Amino acid sequence: MTGFFSNTINSVDLKGQYHLIPNSTVSPFIEIGGGAIWGKLDDRTKPYADEEKMKHWSLSGGLGVEFLLTDFMGFSILGKNTYLFSDKIDGAEYGKINDYYWGLQLGITLYPNF
């Protein structure tokens, strides 16, 4: 397929959430954070970039909602965008805008009552 690529990447992030309606059964929230990604380029992108340079800083943000299922457990859904401080995650540099990607995150949060 032309125009598509496949790379395996790893990431580590530090994020914070702000709940707009805390202590509610339905709580919308905002998430912001930053981190780093790294990985190994596939064979098709290797001619365009050095494998050692597949390390990039990132900034992410998103909107989500958490549903409290019980007093100690919540289910959340989050849509987020991750912006990279590089235009070479795909092994090639095109245009004036750095690379970015969208994601959907589902989660379960446990609130232990000690």
PDB file of C-alpha atoms in Angstrom:
ATOM      1  CA  MET A   1       0.000   0.000   0.000  1.00  0.00           C
ATOM      2  CA  THR A   2       1.287   3.414  -0.841  1.00  0.00           C
ATOM      3  CA  GLY A   3       1.191   6.079   1.854  1.00  0.00           C
ATOM      4  CA  PHE A   4       1.040   3.752   4.850  1.00  0.00           C
ATOM      5  CA  PHE A   5       3.788   2.517   7.109  1.00  0.00           C
ATOM      6  CA  SER A   6       4.158   0.231  10.086  1.00  0.00           C
ATOM      7  CA  ASN A   7       6.599   0.749  12.941  1.00  0.00           C
ATOM      8  CA  THR A   8       6.652  -0.784  16.386  1.00  0.00           C
ATOM      9  CA  ILE A   9       7.039   1.958  18.966  1.00  0.00           C
ATOM     10  CA  ASN A  10       7.257   2.113  22.740  1.00  0.00           C
ATOM     11  CA  SER A  11       6.361   5.079  24.887  1.00  0.00           C
ATOM     12  CA  VAL A  12       6.574   6.384  28.411  1.00  0.00           C
ATOM     13  CA  ASP A  13       4.414   9.292  29.570  1.00  0.00           C
ATOM     14  CA  LEU A  14       3.774  11.417  32.612  1.00  0.00           C
ATOM     15  CA  LYS A  15       0.192  12.698  32.590  1.00  0.00           C
ATOM     16  CA  GLY A  16      -2.199  14.591  34.801  1.00  0.00           C
ATOM     17  CA  GLN A  17      -5.992  14.631  34.834  1.00  0.00           C
ATOM     18  CA  TYR A  18      -8.391  17.332  35.947  1.00  0.00           C
ATOM     19  CA  HIS A  19     -11.957  16.171  36.619  1.00  0.00           C
ATOM     20  CA  LEU A  20     -14.467  18.906  35.791  1.00  0.00           C
ATOM     21  CA  ILE A  21     -17.171  17.398  38.046  1.00  0.00           C
ATOM     22  CA  PRO A  22     -15.301  15.415  40.737  1.00  0.00           C
ATOM     23  CA  ASN A  23     -17.106  12.899  42.980  1.00  0.00           C
ATOM     24  CA  SER A  24     -19.904  12.451  40.435  1.00  0.00           C
ATOM     25  CA  THR A  25     -21.091   9.194  38.877  1.00  0.00           C
ATOM     26  CA  VAL A  26     -20.320  10.707  35.443  1.00  0.00           C
ATOM     27  CA  SER A  27     -17.189  12.863  35.483  1.00  0.00           C
ATOM     28  CA  PRO A  28     -15.743  14.502  32.351  1.00  0.00           C
ATOM     29  CA  PHE A  29     -12.006  15.192  32.523  1.00  0.00           C
ATOM     30  CA  ILE A  30      -9.106  16.818  30.709  1.00  0.00           C
ATOM     31  CA  GLU A  31      -5.742  15.057  30.439  1.00  0.00           C
ATOM     32  CA  ILE A  32      -2.390  16.609  29.547  1.00  0.00           C
ATOM     33  CA  GLY A  33       1.101  15.196  29.652  1.00  0.00           C
ATOM     34  CA  GLY A  34       4.368  14.578  27.949  1.00  0.00           C
ATOM     35  CA  GLY A  35       6.818  11.803  27.378  1.00  0.00           C
ATOM     36  CA  ALA A  36       9.048  10.038  24.929  1.00  0.00           C
ATOM     37  CA  ILE A  37       8.644   7.427  22.222  1.00  0.00           C
ATOM     38  CA  TRP A  38      11.239   5.125  20.712  1.00  0.00           C
ATOM     39  CA  GLY A  39      11.271   2.162  18.421  1.00  0.00           C
ATOM     40  CA  LYS A  40      12.712   0.325  15.483  1.00  0.00           C
ATOM     41  CA  LEU A  41      12.043   1.483  11.927  1.00  0.00           C
ATOM     42  CA  ASP A  42      10.673  -1.052   9.461  1.00  0.00           C
ATOM     43  CA  ASP A  43      12.637  -2.015   6.334  1.00  0.00           C
ATOM     44  CA  ARG A  44      10.785   0.440   4.104  1.00  0.00           C
ATOM     45  CA  THR A  45      11.663   3.500   6.220  1.00  0.00           C
ATOM     46  CA  LYS A  46      15.278   2.571   7.043  1.00  0.00           C
ATOM     47  CA  PRO A  47      16.694   4.297   3.932  1.00  0.00           C
ATOM     48  CA  TYR A  48      15.214   7.602   5.152  1.00  0.00           C
ATOM     49  CA  ALA A  49      16.385   7.621   8.768  1.00  0.00           C
ATOM     50  CA  ASP A  50      18.946   6.118  11.083  1.00  0.00           C
ATOM     51  CA  GLU A  51      17.555   3.576  13.603  1.00  0.00           C
ATOM     52  CA  GLU A  52      19.465   5.289  16.402  1.00  0.00           C
ATOM     53  CA  LYS A  53      17.442   8.465  15.810  1.00  0.00           C
ATOM     54  CA  MET A  54      14.051   6.795  16.396  1.00  0.00           C
ATOM     55  CA  LYS A  55      13.741   8.564  19.763  1.00  0.00           C
ATOM     56  CA  HIS A  56      11.409  11.528  20.085  1.00  0.00           C
ATOM     57  CA  TRP A  57       9.801  13.713  22.773  1.00  0.00           C
ATOM     58  CA  SER A  58       6.021  14.055  22.801  1.00  0.00           C
ATOM     59  CA  LEU A  59       3.235  16.197  24.216  1.00  0.00           C
ATOM     60  CA  SER A  60      -0.301  14.834  24.570  1.00  0.00           C
ATOM     61  CA  GLY A  61      -3.727  16.049  25.524  1.00  0.00           C
ATOM     62  CA  GLY A  62      -7.223  14.691  25.490  1.00  0.00           C
ATOM     63  CA  LEU A  63     -10.798  14.743  26.689  1.00  0.00           C
ATOM     64  CA  GLY A  64     -12.521  11.883  28.443  1.00  0.00           C
ATOM     65  CA  VAL A  65     -15.289  10.814  30.737  1.00  0.00           C
ATOM     66  CA  GLU A  66     -15.251   8.462  33.723  1.00  0.00           C
ATOM     67  CA  PHE A  67     -18.294   6.495  34.848  1.00  0.00           C
ATOM     68  CA  LEU A  68     -18.297   5.312  38.473  1.00  0.00           C
ATOM     69  CA  LEU A  69     -19.670   1.767  38.365  1.00  0.00           C
ATOM     70  CA  THR A  70     -19.421   1.265  42.137  1.00  0.00           C
ATOM     71  CA  ASP A  71     -17.983   3.232  45.064  1.00  0.00           C
ATOM     72  CA  PHE A  72     -14.549   1.738  44.359  1.00  0.00           C
ATOM     73  CA  MET A  73     -14.421   1.203  40.576  1.00  0.00           C
ATOM     74  CA  GLY A  74     -14.710   3.471  37.543  1.00  0.00           C
ATOM     75  CA  PHE A  75     -14.668   2.940  33.791  1.00  0.00           C
ATOM     76  CA  SER A  76     -13.181   5.654  31.550  1.00  0.00           C
ATOM     77  CA  ILE A  77     -12.951   6.451  27.871  1.00  0.00           C
ATOM     78  CA  LEU A  78     -10.473   9.010  26.527  1.00  0.00           C
ATOM     79  CA  GLY A  79      -9.784  10.472  23.090  1.00  0.00           C
ATOM     80  CA  LYS A  80      -6.331  11.999  22.816  1.00  0.00           C
ATOM     81  CA  ASN A  81      -3.855  13.536  20.410  1.00  0.00           C
ATOM     82  CA  THR A  82      -0.105  13.061  20.731  1.00  0.00           C
ATOM     83  CA  TYR A  83       2.158  15.656  19.112  1.00  0.00           C
ATOM     84  CA  LEU A  84       5.798  14.746  18.477  1.00  0.00           C
ATOM     85  CA  PHE A  85       8.695  17.180  18.472  1.00  0.00           C
ATOM     86  CA  SER A  86       9.906  15.562  15.251  1.00  0.00           C
ATOM     87  CA  ASP A  87       8.706  14.945  11.711  1.00  0.00           C
ATOM     88  CA  LYS A  88      10.553  11.630  11.356  1.00  0.00           C
ATOM     89  CA  ILE A  89       8.485   8.986  13.192  1.00  0.00           C
ATOM     90  CA  ASP A  90       7.676   7.504   9.780  1.00  0.00           C
ATOM     91  CA  GLY A  91      11.303   7.769   8.697  1.00  0.00           C
ATOM     92  CA  ALA A  92      10.662  10.674   6.354  1.00  0.00           C
ATOM     93  CA  GLU A  93      10.381  14.432   6.749  1.00  0.00           C
ATOM     94  CA  TYR A  94       7.468  15.978   4.826  1.00  0.00           C
ATOM     95  CA  GLY A  95       5.953  19.442   5.065  1.00  0.00           C
ATOM     96  CA  LYS A  96       6.168  21.978   7.877  1.00  0.00           C
ATOM     97  CA  ILE A  97       4.121  20.161  10.552  1.00  0.00           C
ATOM     98  CA  ASN A  98       5.643  17.619  12.926  1.00  0.00           C
ATOM     99  CA  ASP A  99       4.163  14.127  13.163  1.00  0.00           C
ATOM    100  CA  TYR A 100       1.216  13.437  15.449  1.00  0.00           C
ATOM    101  CA  TYR A 101      -1.266  10.664  16.068  1.00  0.00           C
ATOM    102  CA  TRP A 102      -4.718  10.193  17.576  1.00  0.00           C
ATOM    103  CA  GLY A 103      -5.651   7.509  20.076  1.00  0.00           C
ATOM    104  CA  LEU A 104      -8.592   6.063  21.967  1.00  0.00           C
ATOM    105  CA  GLN A 105      -8.012   4.779  25.476  1.00  0.00           C
ATOM    106  CA  LEU A 106     -10.318   2.652  27.626  1.00  0.00           C
ATOM    107  CA  GLY A 107      -9.562   2.153  31.290  1.00  0.00           C
ATOM    108  CA  ILE A 108     -10.680   0.774  34.614  1.00  0.00           C
ATOM    109  CA  THR A 109      -9.711   2.626  37.781  1.00  0.00           C
ATOM    110  CA  LEU A 110      -9.871   1.075  41.237  1.00  0.00           C
ATOM    111  CA  TYR A 111     -10.386   3.332  44.264  1.00  0.00           C
ATOM    112  CA  PRO A 112      -9.450   1.274  47.344  1.00  0.00           C
ATOM    113  CA  ASN A 113     -11.091   2.314  50.584  1.00  0.00           C
ATOM    114  CA  PHE A 114      -8.435   1.731  53.250  1.00  0.00           C
TER     115      PHE A 114
END
